[in-house]
mmCIF file of N, CA, C and O in Angstrom:
data_model
loop_
_atom_site.group_PDB
_atom_site.id
_atom_site.type_symbol
_atom_site.label_atom_id
_atom_site.label_comp_id
_atom_site.label_asym_id
_atom_site.label_seq_id
_atom_site.Cartn_x
_atom_site.Cartn_y
_atom_site.Cartn_z
ATOM 1 N N MET A 1 0.847 -1.176 0.000
ATOM 2 C CA MET A 1 0.000 0.000 0.000
ATOM 3 C C MET A 1 0.895 1.242 0.000
ATOM 4 O O MET A 1 1.738 1.394 0.879
ATOM 5 N N PRO A 2 0.741 2.115 -0.970
ATOM 6 C CA PRO A 2 1.579 3.304 -1.025
ATOM 7 C C PRO A 2 1.222 4.294 0.081
ATOM 8 O O PRO A 2 0.067 4.408 0.489
ATOM 9 N N ASP A 3 2.257 4.984 0.582
ATOM 10 C CA ASP A 3 2.053 5.980 1.637
ATOM 11 C C ASP A 3 1.830 7.342 1.004
ATOM 12 O O ASP A 3 2.770 8.011 0.590
ATOM 13 N N ASN A 4 0.591 7.761 0.936
ATOM 14 C CA ASN A 4 0.317 9.105 0.468
ATOM 15 C C ASN A 4 0.143 10.004 1.688
ATOM 16 O O ASN A 4 0.176 9.547 2.833
ATOM 17 N N ALA A 5 -0.032 11.284 1.467
ATOM 18 C CA ALA A 5 -0.123 12.244 2.567
ATOM 19 C C ALA A 5 -1.277 11.920 3.512
ATOM 20 O O ALA A 5 -1.145 12.032 4.727
ATOM 21 N N GLN A 6 -2.394 11.478 2.970
ATOM 22 C CA GLN A 6 -3.553 11.167 3.808
ATOM 23 C C GLN A 6 -3.270 9.958 4.703
ATOM 24 O O GLN A 6 -3.638 9.954 5.879
ATOM 25 N N THR A 7 -2.613 8.954 4.168
ATOM 26 C CA THR A 7 -2.262 7.775 4.951
ATOM 27 C C THR A 7 -1.292 8.136 6.062
ATOM 28 O O THR A 7 -1.459 7.713 7.212
ATOM 29 N N ILE A 8 -0.278 8.913 5.729
ATOM 30 C CA ILE A 8 0.707 9.322 6.728
ATOM 31 C C ILE A 8 0.055 10.161 7.816
ATOM 32 O O ILE A 8 0.301 9.959 9.006
ATOM 33 N N GLU A 9 -0.818 11.081 7.427
ATOM 34 C CA GLU A 9 -1.518 11.901 8.422
ATOM 35 C C GLU A 9 -2.377 11.026 9.330
ATOM 36 O O GLU A 9 -2.410 11.224 10.546
ATOM 37 N N GLY A 10 -3.059 10.051 8.767
ATOM 38 C CA GLY A 10 -3.872 9.140 9.568
ATOM 39 C C GLY A 10 -3.034 8.364 10.566
ATOM 40 O O GLY A 10 -3.422 8.186 11.722
ATOM 41 N N ARG A 11 -1.886 7.889 10.122
ATOM 42 C CA ARG A 11 -0.999 7.154 11.018
ATOM 43 C C ARG A 11 -0.460 8.048 12.124
ATOM 44 O O ARG A 11 -0.391 7.639 13.285
ATOM 45 N N LEU A 12 -0.060 9.261 11.784
ATOM 46 C CA LEU A 12 0.426 10.192 12.805
ATOM 47 C C LEU A 12 -0.660 10.502 13.832
ATOM 48 O O LEU A 12 -0.394 10.577 15.034
ATOM 49 N N ASN A 13 -1.885 10.698 13.349
ATOM 50 C CA ASN A 13 -2.996 10.964 14.268
ATOM 51 C C ASN A 13 -3.239 9.774 15.193
ATOM 52 O O ASN A 13 -3.538 9.954 16.376
ATOM 53 N N ALA A 14 -3.116 8.559 14.661
ATOM 54 C CA ALA A 14 -3.284 7.364 15.484
ATOM 55 C C ALA A 14 -2.198 7.282 16.555
ATOM 56 O O ALA A 14 -2.483 7.019 17.730
ATOM 57 N N HIS A 15 -0.960 7.545 16.179
ATOM 58 C CA HIS A 15 0.138 7.532 17.151
ATOM 59 C C HIS A 15 -0.067 8.601 18.211
ATOM 60 O O HIS A 15 0.172 8.373 19.398
ATOM 61 N N ARG A 16 -0.506 9.764 17.782
ATOM 62 C CA ARG A 16 -0.750 10.870 18.716
ATOM 63 C C ARG A 16 -1.825 10.477 19.727
ATOM 64 O O ARG A 16 -1.686 10.714 20.921
ATOM 65 N N GLU A 17 -2.899 9.853 19.261
ATOM 66 C CA GLU A 17 -3.982 9.435 20.160
ATOM 67 C C GLU A 17 -3.501 8.382 21.144
ATOM 68 O O GLU A 17 -3.859 8.414 22.325
ATOM 69 N N ILE A 18 -2.684 7.452 20.681
ATOM 70 C CA ILE A 18 -2.139 6.429 21.575
ATOM 71 C C ILE A 18 -1.275 7.090 22.650
ATOM 72 O O ILE A 18 -1.394 6.778 23.840
ATOM 73 N N LEU A 19 -0.417 8.016 22.256
ATOM 74 C CA LEU A 19 0.440 8.698 23.225
ATOM 75 C C LEU A 19 -0.381 9.484 24.238
ATOM 76 O O LEU A 19 -0.098 9.459 25.437
ATOM 77 N N ILE A 20 -1.397 10.180 23.774
ATOM 78 C CA ILE A 20 -2.254 10.946 24.683
ATOM 79 C C ILE A 20 -2.938 10.001 25.666
ATOM 80 O O ILE A 20 -2.989 10.273 26.874
ATOM 81 N N SER A 21 -3.439 8.877 25.174
ATOM 82 C CA SER A 21 -4.117 7.920 26.045
ATOM 83 C C SER A 21 -3.161 7.343 27.085
ATOM 84 O O SER A 21 -3.517 7.213 28.262
ATOM 85 N N LEU A 22 -1.954 7.002 26.674
ATOM 86 C CA LEU A 22 -0.968 6.469 27.618
ATOM 87 C C LEU A 22 -0.588 7.502 28.672
ATOM 88 O O LEU A 22 -0.506 7.191 29.872
ATOM 89 N N LEU A 23 -0.349 8.737 28.248
ATOM 90 C CA LEU A 23 -0.005 9.789 29.202
ATOM 91 C C LEU A 23 -1.176 10.099 30.126
ATOM 92 O O LEU A 23 -0.981 10.362 31.317
ATOM 93 N N THR A 24 -2.380 10.067 29.599
ATOM 94 C CA THR A 24 -3.565 10.306 30.439
ATOM 95 C C THR A 24 -3.633 9.261 31.540
ATOM 96 O O THR A 24 -3.846 9.597 32.714
ATOM 97 N N GLU A 25 -3.461 8.007 31.180
ATOM 98 C CA GLU A 25 -3.484 6.941 32.193
ATOM 99 C C GLU A 25 -2.379 7.151 33.224
ATOM 100 O O GLU A 25 -2.593 6.959 34.416
ATOM 101 N N ALA A 26 -1.197 7.540 32.782
ATOM 102 C CA ALA A 26 -0.090 7.789 33.708
ATOM 103 C C ALA A 26 -0.431 8.931 34.660
ATOM 104 O O ALA A 26 -0.099 8.885 35.845
ATOM 105 N N LEU A 27 -1.109 9.952 34.153
ATOM 106 C CA LEU A 27 -1.479 11.091 34.989
ATOM 107 C C LEU A 27 -2.567 10.737 35.999
ATOM 108 O O LEU A 27 -2.679 11.388 37.040
ATOM 109 N N LEU A 28 -3.364 9.739 35.710
ATOM 110 C CA LEU A 28 -4.444 9.345 36.612
ATOM 111 C C LEU A 28 -3.963 8.489 37.782
ATOM 112 O O LEU A 28 -4.658 8.360 38.784
ATOM 113 N N VAL A 29 -2.781 7.911 37.660
ATOM 114 C CA VAL A 29 -2.235 7.067 38.724
ATOM 115 C C VAL A 29 -1.626 7.977 39.791
ATOM 116 O O VAL A 29 -0.750 8.792 39.484
ATOM 117 N N PRO A 30 -2.099 7.849 41.042
ATOM 118 C CA PRO A 30 -1.497 8.670 42.109
ATOM 119 C C PRO A 30 0.004 8.403 42.203
ATOM 120 O O PRO A 30 0.432 7.248 42.225
ATOM 121 N N GLY A 31 0.783 9.461 42.203
ATOM 122 C CA GLY A 31 2.236 9.319 42.252
ATOM 123 C C GLY A 31 2.792 8.672 41.009
ATOM 124 O O GLY A 31 3.808 8.001 41.046
ATOM 125 N N GLY A 32 2.106 8.868 39.883
ATOM 126 C CA GLY A 32 2.512 8.277 38.608
ATOM 127 C C GLY A 32 3.940 8.638 38.231
ATOM 128 O O GLY A 32 4.678 9.215 39.022
ATOM 129 N N PRO A 33 4.310 8.297 37.037
ATOM 130 C CA PRO A 33 5.703 8.473 36.601
ATOM 131 C C PRO A 33 6.080 9.953 36.431
ATOM 132 O O PRO A 33 6.144 10.472 35.328
ATOM 133 N N GLN A 34 6.292 10.619 37.563
ATOM 134 C CA GLN A 34 6.598 12.039 37.523
ATOM 135 C C GLN A 34 7.902 12.336 36.776
ATOM 136 O O GLN A 34 8.032 13.378 36.160
ATOM 137 N N HIS A 35 8.860 11.404 36.828
ATOM 138 C CA HIS A 35 10.118 11.620 36.105
ATOM 139 C C HIS A 35 9.870 11.696 34.600
ATOM 140 O O HIS A 35 10.488 12.483 33.897
ATOM 141 N N LEU A 36 8.940 10.885 34.102
ATOM 142 C CA LEU A 36 8.602 10.927 32.679
ATOM 143 C C LEU A 36 8.021 12.294 32.316
ATOM 144 O O LEU A 36 8.419 12.906 31.331
ATOM 145 N N LEU A 37 7.093 12.768 33.125
ATOM 146 C CA LEU A 37 6.483 14.065 32.858
ATOM 147 C C LEU A 37 7.502 15.195 32.942
ATOM 148 O O LEU A 37 7.502 16.103 32.118
ATOM 149 N N ARG A 38 8.386 15.126 33.934
ATOM 150 C CA ARG A 38 9.439 16.161 34.051
ATOM 151 C C ARG A 38 10.346 16.154 32.822
ATOM 152 O O ARG A 38 10.695 17.205 32.301
ATOM 153 N N ASN A 39 10.712 14.965 32.364
ATOM 154 C CA ASN A 39 11.568 14.879 31.183
ATOM 155 C C ASN A 39 10.880 15.453 29.951
ATOM 156 O O ASN A 39 11.501 16.155 29.152
ATOM 157 N N LEU A 40 9.601 15.158 29.796
ATOM 158 C CA LEU A 40 8.865 15.703 28.651
ATOM 159 C C LEU A 40 8.717 17.222 28.771
ATOM 160 O O LEU A 40 8.822 17.933 27.774
ATOM 161 N N GLU A 41 8.477 17.709 29.982
ATOM 162 C CA GLU A 41 8.384 19.158 30.191
ATOM 163 C C GLU A 41 9.714 19.827 29.829
ATOM 164 O O GLU A 41 9.732 20.897 29.227
ATOM 165 N N GLN A 42 10.829 19.195 30.191
ATOM 166 C CA GLN A 42 12.139 19.748 29.844
ATOM 167 C C GLN A 42 12.337 19.778 28.335
ATOM 168 O O GLN A 42 12.958 20.674 27.794
ATOM 169 N N GLU A 43 11.802 18.781 27.665
ATOM 170 C CA GLU A 43 11.951 18.686 26.212
ATOM 171 C C GLU A 43 11.290 19.850 25.492
ATOM 172 O O GLU A 43 11.731 20.262 24.421
ATOM 173 N N VAL A 44 10.242 20.399 26.083
ATOM 174 C CA VAL A 44 9.502 21.454 25.397
ATOM 175 C C VAL A 44 10.014 22.859 25.716
ATOM 176 O O VAL A 44 9.473 23.828 25.188
ATOM 177 N N LEU A 45 11.030 22.950 26.550
ATOM 178 C CA LEU A 45 11.591 24.277 26.809
ATOM 179 C C LEU A 45 12.078 24.875 25.497
ATOM 180 O O LEU A 45 12.763 24.222 24.711
ATOM 181 N N LEU A 46 11.701 26.093 25.261
ATOM 182 C CA LEU A 46 12.032 26.756 24.002
ATOM 183 C C LEU A 46 13.536 26.952 23.884
ATOM 184 O O LEU A 46 14.168 27.519 24.758
ATOM 185 N N ARG A 47 14.061 26.473 22.792
ATOM 186 C CA ARG A 47 15.484 26.668 22.490
ATOM 187 C C ARG A 47 15.559 27.669 21.341
ATOM 188 O O ARG A 47 15.694 27.305 20.193
ATOM 189 N N ASP A 48 15.433 28.937 21.703
ATOM 190 C CA ASP A 48 15.308 29.972 20.681
ATOM 191 C C ASP A 48 16.570 30.809 20.498
ATOM 192 O O ASP A 48 16.528 31.862 19.900
ATOM 193 N N GLY A 49 17.684 30.354 21.014
ATOM 194 C CA GLY A 49 18.903 31.132 20.881
ATOM 195 C C GLY A 49 18.994 32.248 21.893
ATOM 196 O O GLY A 49 19.788 33.166 21.732
ATOM 197 N N SER A 50 18.192 32.187 22.963
ATOM 198 C CA SER A 50 18.190 33.266 23.945
ATOM 199 C C SER A 50 19.529 33.381 24.666
ATOM 200 O O SER A 50 19.856 34.421 25.210
ATOM 201 N N GLU A 51 20.332 32.301 24.643
ATOM 202 C CA GLU A 51 21.660 32.367 25.238
ATOM 203 C C GLU A 51 22.553 33.318 24.441
ATOM 204 O O GLU A 51 23.459 33.933 24.958
ATOM 205 N N ASP A 52 22.307 33.414 23.143
ATOM 206 C CA ASP A 52 23.073 34.281 22.261
ATOM 207 C C ASP A 52 22.076 35.086 21.431
ATOM 208 O O ASP A 52 21.630 34.634 20.381
ATOM 209 N N PRO A 53 21.700 36.295 21.921
ATOM 210 C CA PRO A 53 20.668 37.067 21.237
ATOM 211 C C PRO A 53 20.978 37.382 19.779
ATOM 212 O O PRO A 53 20.073 37.616 18.995
ATOM 213 N N GLY A 54 22.234 37.340 19.379
ATOM 214 C CA GLY A 54 22.585 37.633 17.997
ATOM 215 C C GLY A 54 22.488 36.429 17.082
ATOM 216 O O GLY A 54 22.590 36.550 15.863
ATOM 217 N N ALA A 55 22.277 35.260 17.662
ATOM 218 C CA ALA A 55 22.221 34.038 16.858
ATOM 219 C C ALA A 55 20.898 33.942 16.116
ATOM 220 O O ALA A 55 19.862 34.356 16.610
ATOM 221 N N THR A 56 20.979 33.415 14.924
ATOM 222 C CA THR A 56 19.758 33.166 14.164
ATOM 223 C C THR A 56 19.491 31.675 14.171
ATOM 224 O O THR A 56 20.416 30.876 13.981
ATOM 225 N N PRO A 57 18.256 31.290 14.412
ATOM 226 C CA PRO A 57 17.951 29.857 14.462
ATOM 227 C C PRO A 57 18.226 29.167 13.135
ATOM 228 O O PRO A 57 17.947 29.716 12.069
ATOM 229 N N SER A 58 18.767 27.979 13.213
ATOM 230 C CA SER A 58 19.023 27.187 12.008
ATOM 231 C C SER A 58 17.807 26.327 11.710
ATOM 232 O O SER A 58 16.854 26.263 12.483
ATOM 233 N N ALA A 59 17.847 25.636 10.597
ATOM 234 C CA ALA A 59 16.746 24.738 10.231
ATOM 235 C C ALA A 59 16.580 23.659 11.288
ATOM 236 O O ALA A 59 15.472 23.248 11.597
ATOM 237 N N GLY A 60 17.680 23.178 11.868
ATOM 238 C CA GLY A 60 17.604 22.158 12.911
ATOM 239 C C GLY A 60 16.867 22.652 14.132
ATOM 240 O O GLY A 60 16.088 21.925 14.739
ATOM 241 N N VAL A 61 17.104 23.894 14.500
ATOM 242 C CA VAL A 61 16.393 24.481 15.636
ATOM 243 C C VAL A 61 14.913 24.590 15.312
ATOM 244 O O VAL A 61 14.052 24.330 16.140
ATOM 245 N N GLY A 62 14.590 24.953 14.082
ATOM 246 C CA GLY A 62 13.193 25.044 13.664
ATOM 247 C C GLY A 62 12.486 23.717 13.823
ATOM 248 O O GLY A 62 11.383 23.641 14.348
ATOM 249 N N ARG A 63 13.129 22.641 13.385
ATOM 250 C CA ARG A 63 12.532 21.316 13.531
ATOM 251 C C ARG A 63 12.413 20.945 15.002
ATOM 252 O O ARG A 63 11.451 20.311 15.409
ATOM 253 N N GLY A 64 13.397 21.348 15.789
ATOM 254 C CA GLY A 64 13.339 21.090 17.230
ATOM 255 C C GLY A 64 12.173 21.818 17.877
ATOM 256 O O GLY A 64 11.502 21.278 18.754
ATOM 257 N N ASN A 65 11.921 23.039 17.434
ATOM 258 C CA ASN A 65 10.792 23.798 17.973
ATOM 259 C C ASN A 65 9.470 23.163 17.568
ATOM 260 O O ASN A 65 8.523 23.139 18.355
ATOM 261 N N GLU A 66 9.394 22.653 16.341
ATOM 262 C CA GLU A 66 8.178 21.959 15.910
ATOM 263 C C GLU A 66 7.955 20.707 16.757
ATOM 264 O O GLU A 66 6.835 20.415 17.163
ATOM 265 N N LYS A 67 9.032 19.989 17.030
ATOM 266 C CA LYS A 67 8.933 18.797 17.871
ATOM 267 C C LYS A 67 8.474 19.186 19.270
ATOM 268 O O LYS A 67 7.552 18.558 19.821
ATOM 269 N N SER A 68 9.063 20.227 19.824
ATOM 270 C CA SER A 68 8.680 20.689 21.155
ATOM 271 C C SER A 68 7.223 21.117 21.200
ATOM 272 O O SER A 68 6.508 20.833 22.162
ATOM 273 N N GLN A 69 6.772 21.786 20.169
ATOM 274 C CA GLN A 69 5.377 22.227 20.114
ATOM 275 C C GLN A 69 4.433 21.021 20.096
ATOM 276 O O GLN A 69 3.415 21.016 20.785
ATOM 277 N N GLU A 70 4.779 19.998 19.339
ATOM 278 C CA GLU A 70 3.936 18.804 19.277
ATOM 279 C C GLU A 70 3.914 18.086 20.618
ATOM 280 O O GLU A 70 2.856 17.646 21.089
ATOM 281 N N ILE A 71 5.073 17.975 21.277
ATOM 282 C CA ILE A 71 5.125 17.351 22.602
ATOM 283 C C ILE A 71 4.263 18.143 23.578
ATOM 284 O O ILE A 71 3.496 17.569 24.356
ATOM 285 N N ARG A 72 4.358 19.460 23.535
ATOM 286 C CA ARG A 72 3.557 20.321 24.419
ATOM 287 C C ARG A 72 2.060 20.079 24.174
ATOM 288 O O ARG A 72 1.286 19.938 25.118
ATOM 289 N N GLU A 73 1.647 20.015 22.924
ATOM 290 C CA GLU A 73 0.233 19.797 22.619
ATOM 291 C C GLU A 73 -0.235 18.432 23.114
ATOM 292 O O GLU A 73 -1.340 18.307 23.655
ATOM 293 N N ILE A 74 0.591 17.410 22.965
ATOM 294 C CA ILE A 74 0.233 16.075 23.445
ATOM 295 C C ILE A 74 0.119 16.081 24.967
ATOM 296 O O ILE A 74 -0.844 15.557 25.536
ATOM 297 N N LEU A 75 1.098 16.680 25.651
ATOM 298 C CA LEU A 75 1.056 16.758 27.110
ATOM 299 C C LEU A 75 -0.157 17.531 27.594
ATOM 300 O O LEU A 75 -0.851 17.095 28.520
ATOM 301 N N ASP A 76 -0.413 18.673 26.990
ATOM 302 C CA ASP A 76 -1.563 19.488 27.406
ATOM 303 C C ASP A 76 -2.867 18.739 27.206
ATOM 304 O O ASP A 76 -3.749 18.766 28.071
ATOM 305 N N THR A 77 -3.002 18.058 26.080
ATOM 306 C CA THR A 77 -4.220 17.294 25.810
ATOM 307 C C THR A 77 -4.384 16.168 26.821
ATOM 308 O O THR A 77 -5.485 15.938 27.336
ATOM 309 N N ALA A 78 -3.293 15.472 27.135
ATOM 310 C CA ALA A 78 -3.356 14.387 28.116
ATOM 311 C C ALA A 78 -3.736 14.930 29.494
ATOM 312 O O ALA A 78 -4.554 14.328 30.200
ATOM 313 N N LYS A 79 -3.168 16.067 29.885
ATOM 314 C CA LYS A 79 -3.500 16.662 31.181
ATOM 315 C C LYS A 79 -4.967 17.081 31.233
ATOM 316 O O LYS A 79 -5.650 16.855 32.240
ATOM 317 N N GLU A 80 -5.448 17.683 30.169
ATOM 318 C CA GLU A 80 -6.859 18.099 30.121
ATOM 319 C C GLU A 80 -7.784 16.888 30.183
ATOM 320 O O GLU A 80 -8.801 16.903 30.877
ATOM 321 N N ARG A 81 -7.434 15.832 29.463
ATOM 322 C CA ARG A 81 -8.263 14.626 29.466
ATOM 323 C C ARG A 81 -8.256 13.974 30.841
ATOM 324 O O ARG A 81 -9.302 13.537 31.337
ATOM 325 N N ALA A 82 -7.086 13.905 31.478
ATOM 326 C CA ALA A 82 -6.995 13.316 32.817
ATOM 327 C C ALA A 82 -7.838 14.116 33.802
ATOM 328 O O ALA A 82 -8.551 13.533 34.636
ATOM 329 N N GLU A 83 -7.782 15.432 33.722
ATOM 330 C CA GLU A 83 -8.574 16.272 34.622
ATOM 331 C C GLU A 83 -10.065 16.065 34.370
ATOM 332 O O GLU A 83 -10.855 15.977 35.323
ATOM 333 N N ALA A 84 -10.476 15.972 33.128
ATOM 334 C CA ALA A 84 -11.885 15.736 32.808
ATOM 335 C C ALA A 84 -12.332 14.378 33.349
ATOM 336 O O ALA A 84 -13.427 14.266 33.915
ATOM 337 N N LEU A 85 -11.503 13.355 33.204
ATOM 338 C CA LEU A 85 -11.848 12.033 33.722
ATOM 339 C C LEU A 85 -11.938 12.041 35.243
ATOM 340 O O LEU A 85 -12.802 11.386 35.827
ATOM 341 N N ARG A 86 -11.041 12.793 35.894
ATOM 342 C CA ARG A 86 -11.110 12.924 37.354
ATOM 343 C C ARG A 86 -12.430 13.573 37.775
ATOM 344 O O ARG A 86 -13.069 13.132 38.733
ATOM 345 N N ARG A 87 -12.821 14.644 37.073
ATOM 346 C CA ARG A 87 -14.075 15.333 37.400
ATOM 347 C C ARG A 87 -15.264 14.393 37.215
ATOM 348 O O ARG A 87 -16.156 14.347 38.066
ATOM 349 N N ILE A 88 -15.266 13.650 36.118
ATOM 350 C CA ILE A 88 -16.370 12.714 35.860
ATOM 351 C C ILE A 88 -16.426 11.658 36.963
ATOM 352 O O ILE A 88 -17.496 11.332 37.474
ATOM 353 N N THR A 89 -15.268 11.133 37.334
ATOM 354 C CA THR A 89 -15.205 10.125 38.377
ATOM 355 C C THR A 89 -15.712 10.682 39.703
ATOM 356 O O THR A 89 -16.473 10.027 40.410
ATOM 357 N N MET A 90 -15.306 11.903 40.033
ATOM 358 C CA MET A 90 -15.744 12.540 41.275
ATOM 359 C C MET A 90 -17.248 12.793 41.258
ATOM 360 O O MET A 90 -17.927 12.577 42.243
ATOM 361 N N GLU A 91 -17.758 13.252 40.130
ATOM 362 C CA GLU A 91 -19.192 13.503 40.022
ATOM 363 C C GLU A 91 -19.971 12.206 40.171
ATOM 364 O O GLU A 91 -20.999 12.175 40.855
ATOM 365 N N ASN A 92 -19.493 11.143 39.566
ATOM 366 C CA ASN A 92 -20.174 9.846 39.673
ATOM 367 C C ASN A 92 -20.112 9.324 41.098
ATOM 368 O O ASN A 92 -21.068 8.728 41.598
ATOM 369 N N ALA A 93 -18.971 9.528 41.774
ATOM 370 C CA ALA A 93 -18.826 9.078 43.147
ATOM 371 C C ALA A 93 -19.739 9.863 44.083
ATOM 372 O O ALA A 93 -20.262 9.329 45.056
ATOM 373 N N ASP A 94 -19.948 11.144 43.780
ATOM 374 C CA ASP A 94 -20.811 11.989 44.602
ATOM 375 C C ASP A 94 -22.283 11.810 44.260
ATOM 376 O O ASP A 94 -23.147 12.334 44.965
ATOM 377 N N GLY A 95 -22.547 11.146 43.147
ATOM 378 C CA GLY A 95 -23.928 10.975 42.720
ATOM 379 C C GLY A 95 -24.523 12.226 42.113
ATOM 380 O O GLY A 95 -25.736 12.356 41.989
ATOM 381 N N THR A 96 -23.659 13.166 41.675
ATOM 382 C CA THR A 96 -24.150 14.414 41.108
ATOM 383 C C THR A 96 -24.289 14.353 39.600
ATOM 384 O O THR A 96 -24.811 15.255 38.987
ATOM 385 N N ALA A 97 -23.791 13.301 38.980
ATOM 386 C CA ALA A 97 -23.897 13.191 37.518
ATOM 387 C C ALA A 97 -25.298 12.751 37.152
ATOM 388 O O ALA A 97 -25.972 12.042 37.890
ATOM 389 N N SER A 98 -25.739 13.183 35.982
ATOM 390 C CA SER A 98 -27.099 12.822 35.562
ATOM 391 C C SER A 98 -27.122 11.551 34.762
ATOM 392 O O SER A 98 -26.207 11.077 34.236
#
C-alpha cells in the first residue's frame, strides 16, 4: 500500500492518540511516573537562541521547535483529558452526575 499524505496523516494521528491515552493513564495514577512528565516538560523548553541574542535559528532548531510544540500539545491534551476524567469520576462518586 503506497504511503500518500492522507495515509501518513492518519498514522500520525493514530500515534498521537495512543500517546495521549498512555499519558492520560499515567497522569491518573497517584504518584505516577513524575520523572517521565518532568523529562517531557524539559523537552519542550524553548530553544530559541536566547543564550546568544545575535544568533539566528538554524533549520535544525526550527525542527526542534516543531517537535517541542507537538510534545507540548500532546502533554496538554493528556492533562486536560486526565482532569476531565477525574471530574467525571468525582461527580459519579458523589452521585451528582445525571
